[in-house]
mmCIF file with all atom_site columns, C-alpha atoms in Angstrom:
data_model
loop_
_atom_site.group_PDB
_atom_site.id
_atom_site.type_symbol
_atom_site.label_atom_id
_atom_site.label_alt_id
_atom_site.label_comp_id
_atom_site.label_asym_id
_atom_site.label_entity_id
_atom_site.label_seq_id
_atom_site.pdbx_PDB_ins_code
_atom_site.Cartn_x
_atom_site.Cartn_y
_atom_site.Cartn_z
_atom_site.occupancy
_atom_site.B_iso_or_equiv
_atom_site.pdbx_formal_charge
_atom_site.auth_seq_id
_atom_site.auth_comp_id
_atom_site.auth_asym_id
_atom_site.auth_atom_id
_atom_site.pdbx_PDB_model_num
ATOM 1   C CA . UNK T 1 1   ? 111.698 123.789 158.452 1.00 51.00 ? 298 UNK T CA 1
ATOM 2   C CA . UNK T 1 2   ? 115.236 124.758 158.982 1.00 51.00 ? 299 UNK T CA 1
ATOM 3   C CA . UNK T 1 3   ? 118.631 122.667 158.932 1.00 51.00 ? 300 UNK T CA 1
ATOM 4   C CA . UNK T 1 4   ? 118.495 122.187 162.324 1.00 54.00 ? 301 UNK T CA 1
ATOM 5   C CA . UNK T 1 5   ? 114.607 120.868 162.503 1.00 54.00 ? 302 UNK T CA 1
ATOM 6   C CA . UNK T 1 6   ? 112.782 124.338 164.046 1.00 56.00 ? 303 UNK T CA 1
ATOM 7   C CA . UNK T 1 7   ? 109.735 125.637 161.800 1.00 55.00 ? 304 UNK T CA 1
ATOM 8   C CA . UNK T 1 8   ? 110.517 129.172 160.003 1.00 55.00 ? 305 UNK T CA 1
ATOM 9   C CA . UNK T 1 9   ? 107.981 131.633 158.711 1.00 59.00 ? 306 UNK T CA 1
ATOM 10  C CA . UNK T 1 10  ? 110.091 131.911 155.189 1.00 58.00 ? 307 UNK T CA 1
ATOM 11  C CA . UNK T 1 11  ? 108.578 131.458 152.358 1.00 56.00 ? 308 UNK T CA 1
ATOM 12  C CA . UNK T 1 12  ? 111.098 128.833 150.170 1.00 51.00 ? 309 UNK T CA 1
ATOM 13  C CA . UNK T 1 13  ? 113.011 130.366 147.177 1.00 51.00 ? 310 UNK T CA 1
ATOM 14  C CA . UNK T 1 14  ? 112.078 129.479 143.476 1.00 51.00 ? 311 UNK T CA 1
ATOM 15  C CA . UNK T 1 15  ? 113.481 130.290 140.702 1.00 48.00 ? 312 UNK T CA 1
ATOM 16  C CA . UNK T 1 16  ? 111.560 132.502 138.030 1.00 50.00 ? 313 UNK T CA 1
ATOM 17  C CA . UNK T 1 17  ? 110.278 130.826 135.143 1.00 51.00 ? 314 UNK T CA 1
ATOM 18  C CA . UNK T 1 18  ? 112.033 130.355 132.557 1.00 45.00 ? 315 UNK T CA 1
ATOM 19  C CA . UNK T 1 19  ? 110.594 130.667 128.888 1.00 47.00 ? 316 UNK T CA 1
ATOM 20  C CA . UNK T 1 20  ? 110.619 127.263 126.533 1.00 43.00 ? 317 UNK T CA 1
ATOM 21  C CA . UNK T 1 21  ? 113.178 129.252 124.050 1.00 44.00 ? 318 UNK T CA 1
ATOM 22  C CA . UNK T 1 22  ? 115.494 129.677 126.794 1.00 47.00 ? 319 UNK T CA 1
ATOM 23  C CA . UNK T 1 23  ? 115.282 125.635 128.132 1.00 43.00 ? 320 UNK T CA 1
ATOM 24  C CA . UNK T 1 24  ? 116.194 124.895 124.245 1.00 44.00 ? 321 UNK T CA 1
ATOM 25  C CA . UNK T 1 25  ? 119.201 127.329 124.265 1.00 53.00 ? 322 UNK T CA 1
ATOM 26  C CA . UNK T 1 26  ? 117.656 129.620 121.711 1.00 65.00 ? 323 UNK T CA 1
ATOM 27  C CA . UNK T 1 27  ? 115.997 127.083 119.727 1.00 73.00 ? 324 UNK T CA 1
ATOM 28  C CA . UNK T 1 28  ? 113.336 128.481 117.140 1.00 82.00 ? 325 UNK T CA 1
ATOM 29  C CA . UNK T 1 29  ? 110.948 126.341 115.979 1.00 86.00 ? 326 UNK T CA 1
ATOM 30  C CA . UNK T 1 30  ? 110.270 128.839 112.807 1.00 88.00 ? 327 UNK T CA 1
ATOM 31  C CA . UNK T 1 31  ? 112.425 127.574 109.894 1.00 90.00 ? 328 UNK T CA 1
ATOM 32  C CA . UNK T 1 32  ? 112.111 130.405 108.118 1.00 92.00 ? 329 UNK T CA 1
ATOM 33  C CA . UNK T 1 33  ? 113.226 132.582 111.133 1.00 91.00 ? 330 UNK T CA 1
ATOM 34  C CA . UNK T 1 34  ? 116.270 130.557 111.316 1.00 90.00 ? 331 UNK T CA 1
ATOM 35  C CA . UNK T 1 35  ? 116.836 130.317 107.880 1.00 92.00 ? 332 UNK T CA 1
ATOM 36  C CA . UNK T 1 36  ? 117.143 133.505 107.674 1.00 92.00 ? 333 UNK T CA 1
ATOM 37  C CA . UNK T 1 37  ? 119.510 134.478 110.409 1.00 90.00 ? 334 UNK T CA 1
ATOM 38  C CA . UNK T 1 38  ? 121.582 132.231 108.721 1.00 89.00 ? 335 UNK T CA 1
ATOM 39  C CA . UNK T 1 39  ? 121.586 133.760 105.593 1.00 91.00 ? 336 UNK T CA 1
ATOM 40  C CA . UNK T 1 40  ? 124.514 135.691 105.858 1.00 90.00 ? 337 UNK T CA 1
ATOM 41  C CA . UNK T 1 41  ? 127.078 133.078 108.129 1.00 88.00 ? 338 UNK T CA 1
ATOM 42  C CA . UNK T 1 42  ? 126.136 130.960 104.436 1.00 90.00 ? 339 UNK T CA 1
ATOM 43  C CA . UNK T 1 43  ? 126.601 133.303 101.920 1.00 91.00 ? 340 UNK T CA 1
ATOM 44  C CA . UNK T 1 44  ? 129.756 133.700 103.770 1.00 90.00 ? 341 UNK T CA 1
ATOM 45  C CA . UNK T 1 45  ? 131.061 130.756 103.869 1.00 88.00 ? 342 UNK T CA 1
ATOM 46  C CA . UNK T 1 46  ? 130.171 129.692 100.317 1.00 90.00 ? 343 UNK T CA 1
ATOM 47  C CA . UNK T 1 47  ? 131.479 132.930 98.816  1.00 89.00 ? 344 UNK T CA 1
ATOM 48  C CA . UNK T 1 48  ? 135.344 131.450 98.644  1.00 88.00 ? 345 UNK T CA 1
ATOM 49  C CA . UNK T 1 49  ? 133.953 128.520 96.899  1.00 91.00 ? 346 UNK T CA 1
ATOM 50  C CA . UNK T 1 50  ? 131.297 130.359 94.592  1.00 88.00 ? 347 UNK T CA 1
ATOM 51  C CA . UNK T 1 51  ? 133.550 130.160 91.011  1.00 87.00 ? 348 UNK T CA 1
ATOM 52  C CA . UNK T 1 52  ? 134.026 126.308 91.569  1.00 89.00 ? 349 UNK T CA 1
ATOM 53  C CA . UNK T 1 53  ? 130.240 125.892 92.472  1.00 92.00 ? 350 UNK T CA 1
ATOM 54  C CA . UNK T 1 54  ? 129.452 128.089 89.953  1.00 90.00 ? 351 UNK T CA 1
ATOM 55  C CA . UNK T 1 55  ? 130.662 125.563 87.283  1.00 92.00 ? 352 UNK T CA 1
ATOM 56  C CA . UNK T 1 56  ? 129.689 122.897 89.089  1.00 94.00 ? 353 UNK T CA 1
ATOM 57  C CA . UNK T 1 57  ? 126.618 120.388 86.965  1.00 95.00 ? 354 UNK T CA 1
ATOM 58  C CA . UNK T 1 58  ? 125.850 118.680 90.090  1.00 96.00 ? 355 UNK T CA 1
ATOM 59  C CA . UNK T 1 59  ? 125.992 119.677 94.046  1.00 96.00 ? 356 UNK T CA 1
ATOM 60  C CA . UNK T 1 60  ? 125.209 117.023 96.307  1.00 96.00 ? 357 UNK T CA 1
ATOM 61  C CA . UNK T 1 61  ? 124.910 118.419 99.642  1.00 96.00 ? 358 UNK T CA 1
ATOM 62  C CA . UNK T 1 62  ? 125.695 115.595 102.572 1.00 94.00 ? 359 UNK T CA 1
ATOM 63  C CA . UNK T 1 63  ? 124.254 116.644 106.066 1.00 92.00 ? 360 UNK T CA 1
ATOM 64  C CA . UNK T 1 64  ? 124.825 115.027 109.127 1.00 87.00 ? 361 UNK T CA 1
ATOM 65  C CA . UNK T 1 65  ? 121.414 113.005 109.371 1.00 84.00 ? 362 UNK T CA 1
ATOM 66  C CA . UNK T 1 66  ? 122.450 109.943 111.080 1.00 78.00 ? 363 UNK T CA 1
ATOM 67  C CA . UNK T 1 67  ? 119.405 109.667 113.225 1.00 80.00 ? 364 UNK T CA 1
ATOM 68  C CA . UNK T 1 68  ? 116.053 111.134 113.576 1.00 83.00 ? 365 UNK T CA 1
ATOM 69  C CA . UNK T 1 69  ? 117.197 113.778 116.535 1.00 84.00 ? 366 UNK T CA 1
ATOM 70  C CA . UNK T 1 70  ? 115.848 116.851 116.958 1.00 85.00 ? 367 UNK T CA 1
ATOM 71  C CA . UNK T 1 71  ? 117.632 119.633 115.301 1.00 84.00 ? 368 UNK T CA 1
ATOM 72  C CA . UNK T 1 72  ? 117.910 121.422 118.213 1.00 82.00 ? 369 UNK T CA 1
ATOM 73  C CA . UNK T 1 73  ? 120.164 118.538 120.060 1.00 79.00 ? 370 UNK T CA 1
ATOM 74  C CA . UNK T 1 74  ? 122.646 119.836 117.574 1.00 76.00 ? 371 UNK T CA 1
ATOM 75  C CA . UNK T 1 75  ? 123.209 115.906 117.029 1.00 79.00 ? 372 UNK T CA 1
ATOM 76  C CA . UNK T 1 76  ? 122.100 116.648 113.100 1.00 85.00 ? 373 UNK T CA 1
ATOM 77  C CA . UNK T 1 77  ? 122.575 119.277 110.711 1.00 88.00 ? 374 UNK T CA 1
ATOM 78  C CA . UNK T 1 78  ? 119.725 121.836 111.122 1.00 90.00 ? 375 UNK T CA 1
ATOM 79  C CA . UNK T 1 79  ? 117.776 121.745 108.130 1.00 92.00 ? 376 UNK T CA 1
ATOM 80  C CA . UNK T 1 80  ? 117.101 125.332 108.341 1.00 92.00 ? 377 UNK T CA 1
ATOM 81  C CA . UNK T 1 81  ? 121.224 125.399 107.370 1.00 92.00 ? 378 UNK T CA 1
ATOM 82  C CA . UNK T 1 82  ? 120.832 122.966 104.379 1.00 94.00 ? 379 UNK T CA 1
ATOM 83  C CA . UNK T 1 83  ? 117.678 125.337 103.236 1.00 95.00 ? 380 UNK T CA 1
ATOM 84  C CA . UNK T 1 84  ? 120.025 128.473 103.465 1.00 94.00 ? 381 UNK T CA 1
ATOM 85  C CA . UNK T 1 85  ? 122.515 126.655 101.366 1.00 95.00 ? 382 UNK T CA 1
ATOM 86  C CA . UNK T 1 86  ? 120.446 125.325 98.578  1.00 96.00 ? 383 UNK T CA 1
ATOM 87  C CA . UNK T 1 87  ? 119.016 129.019 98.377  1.00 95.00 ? 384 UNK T CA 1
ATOM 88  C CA . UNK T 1 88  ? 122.054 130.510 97.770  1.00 94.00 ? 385 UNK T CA 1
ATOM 89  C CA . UNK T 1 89  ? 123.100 127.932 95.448  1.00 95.00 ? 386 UNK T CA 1
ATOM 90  C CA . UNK T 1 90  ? 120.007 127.994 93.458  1.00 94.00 ? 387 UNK T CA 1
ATOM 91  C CA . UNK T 1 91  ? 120.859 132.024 93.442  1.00 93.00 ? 388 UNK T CA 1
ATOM 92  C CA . UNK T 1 92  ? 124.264 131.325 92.085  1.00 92.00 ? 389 UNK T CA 1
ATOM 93  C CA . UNK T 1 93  ? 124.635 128.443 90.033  1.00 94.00 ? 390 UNK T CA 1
ATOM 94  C CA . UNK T 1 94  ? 123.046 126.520 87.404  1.00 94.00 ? 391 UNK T CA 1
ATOM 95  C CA . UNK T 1 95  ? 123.945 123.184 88.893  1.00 95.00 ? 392 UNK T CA 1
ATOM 96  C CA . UNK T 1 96  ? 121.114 120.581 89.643  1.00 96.00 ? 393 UNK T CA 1
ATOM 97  C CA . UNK T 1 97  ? 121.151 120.347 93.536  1.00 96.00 ? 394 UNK T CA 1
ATOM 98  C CA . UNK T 1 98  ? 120.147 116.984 95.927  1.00 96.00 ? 395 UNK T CA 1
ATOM 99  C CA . UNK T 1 99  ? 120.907 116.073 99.484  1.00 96.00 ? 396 UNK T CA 1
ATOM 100 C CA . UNK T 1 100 ? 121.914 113.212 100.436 1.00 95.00 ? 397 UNK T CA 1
ATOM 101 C CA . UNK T 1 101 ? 121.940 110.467 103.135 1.00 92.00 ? 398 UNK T CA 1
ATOM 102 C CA . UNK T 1 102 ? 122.152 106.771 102.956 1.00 92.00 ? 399 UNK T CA 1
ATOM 103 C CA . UNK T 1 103 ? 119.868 103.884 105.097 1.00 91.00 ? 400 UNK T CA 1
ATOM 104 C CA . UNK T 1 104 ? 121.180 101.283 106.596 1.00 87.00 ? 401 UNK T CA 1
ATOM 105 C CA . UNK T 1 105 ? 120.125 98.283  108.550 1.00 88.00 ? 402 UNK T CA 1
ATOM 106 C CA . UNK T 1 106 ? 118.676 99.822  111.391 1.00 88.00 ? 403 UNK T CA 1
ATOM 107 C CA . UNK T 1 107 ? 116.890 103.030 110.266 1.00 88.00 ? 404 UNK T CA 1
ATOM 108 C CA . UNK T 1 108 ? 115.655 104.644 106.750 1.00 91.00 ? 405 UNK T CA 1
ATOM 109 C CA . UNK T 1 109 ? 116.848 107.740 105.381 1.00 91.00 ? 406 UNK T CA 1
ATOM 110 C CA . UNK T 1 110 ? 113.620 108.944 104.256 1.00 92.00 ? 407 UNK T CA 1
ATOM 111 C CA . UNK T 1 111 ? 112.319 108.208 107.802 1.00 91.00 ? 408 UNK T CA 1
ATOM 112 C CA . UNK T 1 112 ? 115.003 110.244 108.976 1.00 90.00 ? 409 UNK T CA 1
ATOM 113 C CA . UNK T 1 113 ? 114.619 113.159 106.050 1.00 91.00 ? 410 UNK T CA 1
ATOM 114 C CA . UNK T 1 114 ? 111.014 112.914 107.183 1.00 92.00 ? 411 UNK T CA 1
ATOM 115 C CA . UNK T 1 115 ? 111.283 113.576 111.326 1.00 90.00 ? 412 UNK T CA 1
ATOM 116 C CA . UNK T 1 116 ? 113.920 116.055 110.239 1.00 90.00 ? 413 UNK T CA 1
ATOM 117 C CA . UNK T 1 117 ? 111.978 118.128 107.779 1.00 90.00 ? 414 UNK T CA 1
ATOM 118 C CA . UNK T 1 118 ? 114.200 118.108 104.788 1.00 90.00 ? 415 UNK T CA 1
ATOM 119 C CA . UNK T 1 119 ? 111.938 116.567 102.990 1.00 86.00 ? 416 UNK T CA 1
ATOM 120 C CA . UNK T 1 120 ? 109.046 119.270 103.165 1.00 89.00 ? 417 UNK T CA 1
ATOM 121 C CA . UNK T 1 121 ? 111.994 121.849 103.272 1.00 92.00 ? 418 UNK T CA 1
ATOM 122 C CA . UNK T 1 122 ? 113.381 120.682 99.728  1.00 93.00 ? 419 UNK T CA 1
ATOM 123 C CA . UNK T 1 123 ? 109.306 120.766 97.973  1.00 92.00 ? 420 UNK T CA 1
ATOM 124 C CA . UNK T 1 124 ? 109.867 124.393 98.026  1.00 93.00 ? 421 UNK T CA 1
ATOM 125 C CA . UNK T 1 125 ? 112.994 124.153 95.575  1.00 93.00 ? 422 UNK T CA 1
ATOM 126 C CA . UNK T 1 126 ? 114.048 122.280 93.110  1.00 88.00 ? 423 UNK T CA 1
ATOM 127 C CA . UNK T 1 127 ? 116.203 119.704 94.784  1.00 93.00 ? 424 UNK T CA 1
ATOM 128 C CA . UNK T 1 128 ? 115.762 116.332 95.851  1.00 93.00 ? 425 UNK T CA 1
ATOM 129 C CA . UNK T 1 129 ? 116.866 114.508 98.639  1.00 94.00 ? 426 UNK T CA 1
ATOM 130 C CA . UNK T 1 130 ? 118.615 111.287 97.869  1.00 95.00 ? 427 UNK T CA 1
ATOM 131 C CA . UNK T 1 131 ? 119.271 107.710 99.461  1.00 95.00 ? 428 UNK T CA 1
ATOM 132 C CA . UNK T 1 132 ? 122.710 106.825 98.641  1.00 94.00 ? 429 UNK T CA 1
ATOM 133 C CA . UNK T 1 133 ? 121.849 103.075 99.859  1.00 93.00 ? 430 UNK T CA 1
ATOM 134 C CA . UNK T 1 134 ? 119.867 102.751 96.540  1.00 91.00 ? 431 UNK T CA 1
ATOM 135 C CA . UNK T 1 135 ? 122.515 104.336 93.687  1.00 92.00 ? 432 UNK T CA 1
ATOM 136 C CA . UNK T 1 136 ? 125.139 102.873 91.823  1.00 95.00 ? 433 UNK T CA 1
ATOM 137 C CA . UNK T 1 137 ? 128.839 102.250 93.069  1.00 93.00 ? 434 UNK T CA 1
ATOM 138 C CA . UNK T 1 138 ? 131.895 102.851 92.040  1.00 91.00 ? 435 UNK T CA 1
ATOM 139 C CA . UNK T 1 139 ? 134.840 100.269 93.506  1.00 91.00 ? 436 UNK T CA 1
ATOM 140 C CA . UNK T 1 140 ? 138.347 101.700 93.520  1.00 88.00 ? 437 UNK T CA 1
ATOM 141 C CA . UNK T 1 141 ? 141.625 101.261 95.048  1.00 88.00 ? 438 UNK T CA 1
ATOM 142 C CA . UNK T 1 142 ? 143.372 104.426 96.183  1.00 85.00 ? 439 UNK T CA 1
ATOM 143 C CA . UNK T 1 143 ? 146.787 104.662 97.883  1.00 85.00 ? 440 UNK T CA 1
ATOM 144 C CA . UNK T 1 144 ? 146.356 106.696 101.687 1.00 80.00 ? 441 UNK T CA 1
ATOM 145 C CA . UNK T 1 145 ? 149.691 107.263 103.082 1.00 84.00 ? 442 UNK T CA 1
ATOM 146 C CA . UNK T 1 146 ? 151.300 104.659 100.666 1.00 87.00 ? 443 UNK T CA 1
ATOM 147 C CA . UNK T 1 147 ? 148.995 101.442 101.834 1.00 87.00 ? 444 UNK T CA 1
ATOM 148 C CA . UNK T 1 148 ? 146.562 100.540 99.210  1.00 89.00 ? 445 UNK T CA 1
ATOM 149 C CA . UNK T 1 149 ? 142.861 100.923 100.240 1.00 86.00 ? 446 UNK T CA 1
ATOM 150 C CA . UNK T 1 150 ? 139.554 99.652  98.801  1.00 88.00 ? 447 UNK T CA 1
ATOM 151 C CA . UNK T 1 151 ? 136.918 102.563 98.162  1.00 86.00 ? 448 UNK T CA 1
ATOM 152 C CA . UNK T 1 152 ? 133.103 101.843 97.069  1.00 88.00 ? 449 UNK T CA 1
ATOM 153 C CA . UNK T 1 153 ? 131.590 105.303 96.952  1.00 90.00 ? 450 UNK T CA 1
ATOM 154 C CA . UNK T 1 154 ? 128.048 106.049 95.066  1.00 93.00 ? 451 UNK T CA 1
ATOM 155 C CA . UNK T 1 155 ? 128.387 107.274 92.022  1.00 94.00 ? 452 UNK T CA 1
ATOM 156 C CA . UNK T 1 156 ? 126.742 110.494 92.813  1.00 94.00 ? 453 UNK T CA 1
ATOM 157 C CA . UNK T 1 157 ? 129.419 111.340 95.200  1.00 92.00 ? 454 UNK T CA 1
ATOM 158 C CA . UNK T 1 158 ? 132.273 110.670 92.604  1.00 91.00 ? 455 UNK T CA 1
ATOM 159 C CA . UNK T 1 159 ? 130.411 112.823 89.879  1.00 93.00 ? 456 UNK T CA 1
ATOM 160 C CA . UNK T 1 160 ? 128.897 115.598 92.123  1.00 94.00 ? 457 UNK T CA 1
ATOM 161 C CA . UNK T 1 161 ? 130.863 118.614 93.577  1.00 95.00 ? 458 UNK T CA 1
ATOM 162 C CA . UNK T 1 162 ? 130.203 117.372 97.653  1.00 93.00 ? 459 UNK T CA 1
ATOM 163 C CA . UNK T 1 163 ? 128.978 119.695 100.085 1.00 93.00 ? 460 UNK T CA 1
ATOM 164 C CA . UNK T 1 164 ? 129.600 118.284 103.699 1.00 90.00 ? 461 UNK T CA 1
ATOM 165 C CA . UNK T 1 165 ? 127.530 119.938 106.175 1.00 90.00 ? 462 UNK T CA 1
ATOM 166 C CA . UNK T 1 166 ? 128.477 118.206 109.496 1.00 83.00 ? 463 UNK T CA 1
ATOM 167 C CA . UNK T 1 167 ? 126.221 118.969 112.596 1.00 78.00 ? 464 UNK T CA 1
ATOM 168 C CA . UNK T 1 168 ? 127.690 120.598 115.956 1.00 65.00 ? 465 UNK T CA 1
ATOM 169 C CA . UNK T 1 169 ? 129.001 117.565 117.762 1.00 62.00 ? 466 UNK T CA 1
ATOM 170 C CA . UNK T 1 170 ? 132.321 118.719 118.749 1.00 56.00 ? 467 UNK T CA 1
ATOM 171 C CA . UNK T 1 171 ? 135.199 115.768 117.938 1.00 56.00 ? 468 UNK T CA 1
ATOM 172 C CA . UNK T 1 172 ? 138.374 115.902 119.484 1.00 60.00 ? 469 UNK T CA 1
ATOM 173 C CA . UNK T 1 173 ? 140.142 115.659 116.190 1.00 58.00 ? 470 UNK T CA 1
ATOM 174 C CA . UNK T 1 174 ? 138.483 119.437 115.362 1.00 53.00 ? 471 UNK T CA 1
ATOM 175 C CA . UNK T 1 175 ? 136.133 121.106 112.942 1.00 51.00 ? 472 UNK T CA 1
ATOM 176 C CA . UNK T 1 176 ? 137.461 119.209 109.966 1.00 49.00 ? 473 UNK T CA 1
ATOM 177 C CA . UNK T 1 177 ? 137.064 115.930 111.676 1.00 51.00 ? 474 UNK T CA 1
ATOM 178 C CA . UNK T 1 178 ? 133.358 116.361 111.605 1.00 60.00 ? 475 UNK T CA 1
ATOM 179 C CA . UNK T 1 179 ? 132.880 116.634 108.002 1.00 62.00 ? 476 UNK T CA 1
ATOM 180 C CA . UNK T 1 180 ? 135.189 113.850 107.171 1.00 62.00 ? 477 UNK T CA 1
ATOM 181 C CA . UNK T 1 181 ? 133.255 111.666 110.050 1.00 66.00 ? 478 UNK T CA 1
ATOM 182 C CA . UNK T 1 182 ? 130.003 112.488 108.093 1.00 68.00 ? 479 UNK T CA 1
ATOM 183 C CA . UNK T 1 183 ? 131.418 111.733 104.597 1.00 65.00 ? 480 UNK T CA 1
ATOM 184 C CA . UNK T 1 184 ? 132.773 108.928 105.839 1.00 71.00 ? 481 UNK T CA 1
ATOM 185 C CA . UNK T 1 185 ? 129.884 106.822 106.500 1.00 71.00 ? 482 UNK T CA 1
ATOM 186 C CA . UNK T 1 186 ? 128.331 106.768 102.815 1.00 70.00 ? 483 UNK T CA 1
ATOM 187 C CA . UNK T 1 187 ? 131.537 105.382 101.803 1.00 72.00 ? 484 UNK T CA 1
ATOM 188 C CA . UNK T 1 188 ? 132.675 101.611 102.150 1.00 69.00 ? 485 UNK T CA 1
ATOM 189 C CA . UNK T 1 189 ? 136.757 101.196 102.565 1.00 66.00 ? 486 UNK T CA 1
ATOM 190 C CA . UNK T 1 190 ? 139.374 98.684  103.506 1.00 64.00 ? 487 UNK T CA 1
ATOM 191 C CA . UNK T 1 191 ? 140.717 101.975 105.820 1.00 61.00 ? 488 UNK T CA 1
ATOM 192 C CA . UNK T 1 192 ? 139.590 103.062 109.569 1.00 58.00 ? 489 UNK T CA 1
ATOM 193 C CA . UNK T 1 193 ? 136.878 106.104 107.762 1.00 47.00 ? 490 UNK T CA 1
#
């Protein structure tokens, strides 16, 4: 039926199909695949750092794992990213590697390490993955900008070399933002984080 209420012999338009991968932007569910095509965007990032890492006894790496989302929402860090990086640290350094989240009153790490496959993705080196909620503090007072401010950070963090790996949700403060955002929920302070 037309606009204007006559019948017409046309047949209505659709659209073609479009393929799953598409409706997910791209997303592959192989995390090996993706792994892999991130191989290289990794190695190249970490290469400036490499000589630190290199001496580095412990790497904790901290994703962005907030919530159980689906690593496609770009929401969390991929765990096909934290996989490329603990390769390529276990390829270059000695240092014993975990990654870390922390729990909090309204949802479990693990549960979240879980949904997100971290968990399964870490069995197949030898890291760990690590609830910050259960280790050891370390209270401090630290000046920011001159004003005094009360710090509790886990101990791991303040005797590990940190690896931030923030997801893709954009801040308006920019790309460093994220990271700090991230870091700054595993640690308890007097200061806005």
């Amino acid at each position: 039926m037309s606009a204007t209420g006559e019948t017409t012999n046309e047949e209505p338009v659709r659209a073609a199909p479009v393929d799953a991968t598409e409706r997910r932007g791209g997303w592959d569910p192989d995390i090996d695949a993706r792994m892999a095509a991130l191989e290289s965007p990794v190695r190249d990032v970490l290469e400036y750092s490499l000589e630190t890492l290199a001496e580095a006894d412990r790497i904790t790496l901290v994703p962005d794992a907030h919530y159980p989302f689906h690593p496609s929402s770009g929401m969390v860090t991929d765990p096909a990213v934290i996989g490329s990086i603990v390769a390529r640290l276990q390829r270059r350094t000695d240092a014993d590697i975990a990654v870390a989240g922390a729990s909090d009153e309204r949802i479990s790490v693990d549960r979240t390490a879980e949904y997100l496959g971290y968990a399964t993705l870490l069995e197949r080196f030898d890291a760990e993955f690590v609830d910050l909620a259960n280790e050891p503090r370390t209270d401090d007072i630290r000046a920011v900008d001159g004003t005094p401010m009360a710090l509790s950070v886990p101990e791991r963090l303040a005797e590990s070399t940190v690896i931030v790996v923030p997801s893709l949700r954009p801040t308006e403060d920019g790309p460093v933002a994220g990271a700090m955002r991230t870091l700054a929920t595993l640690v308890d302070s007097t200061a806005d984080p």
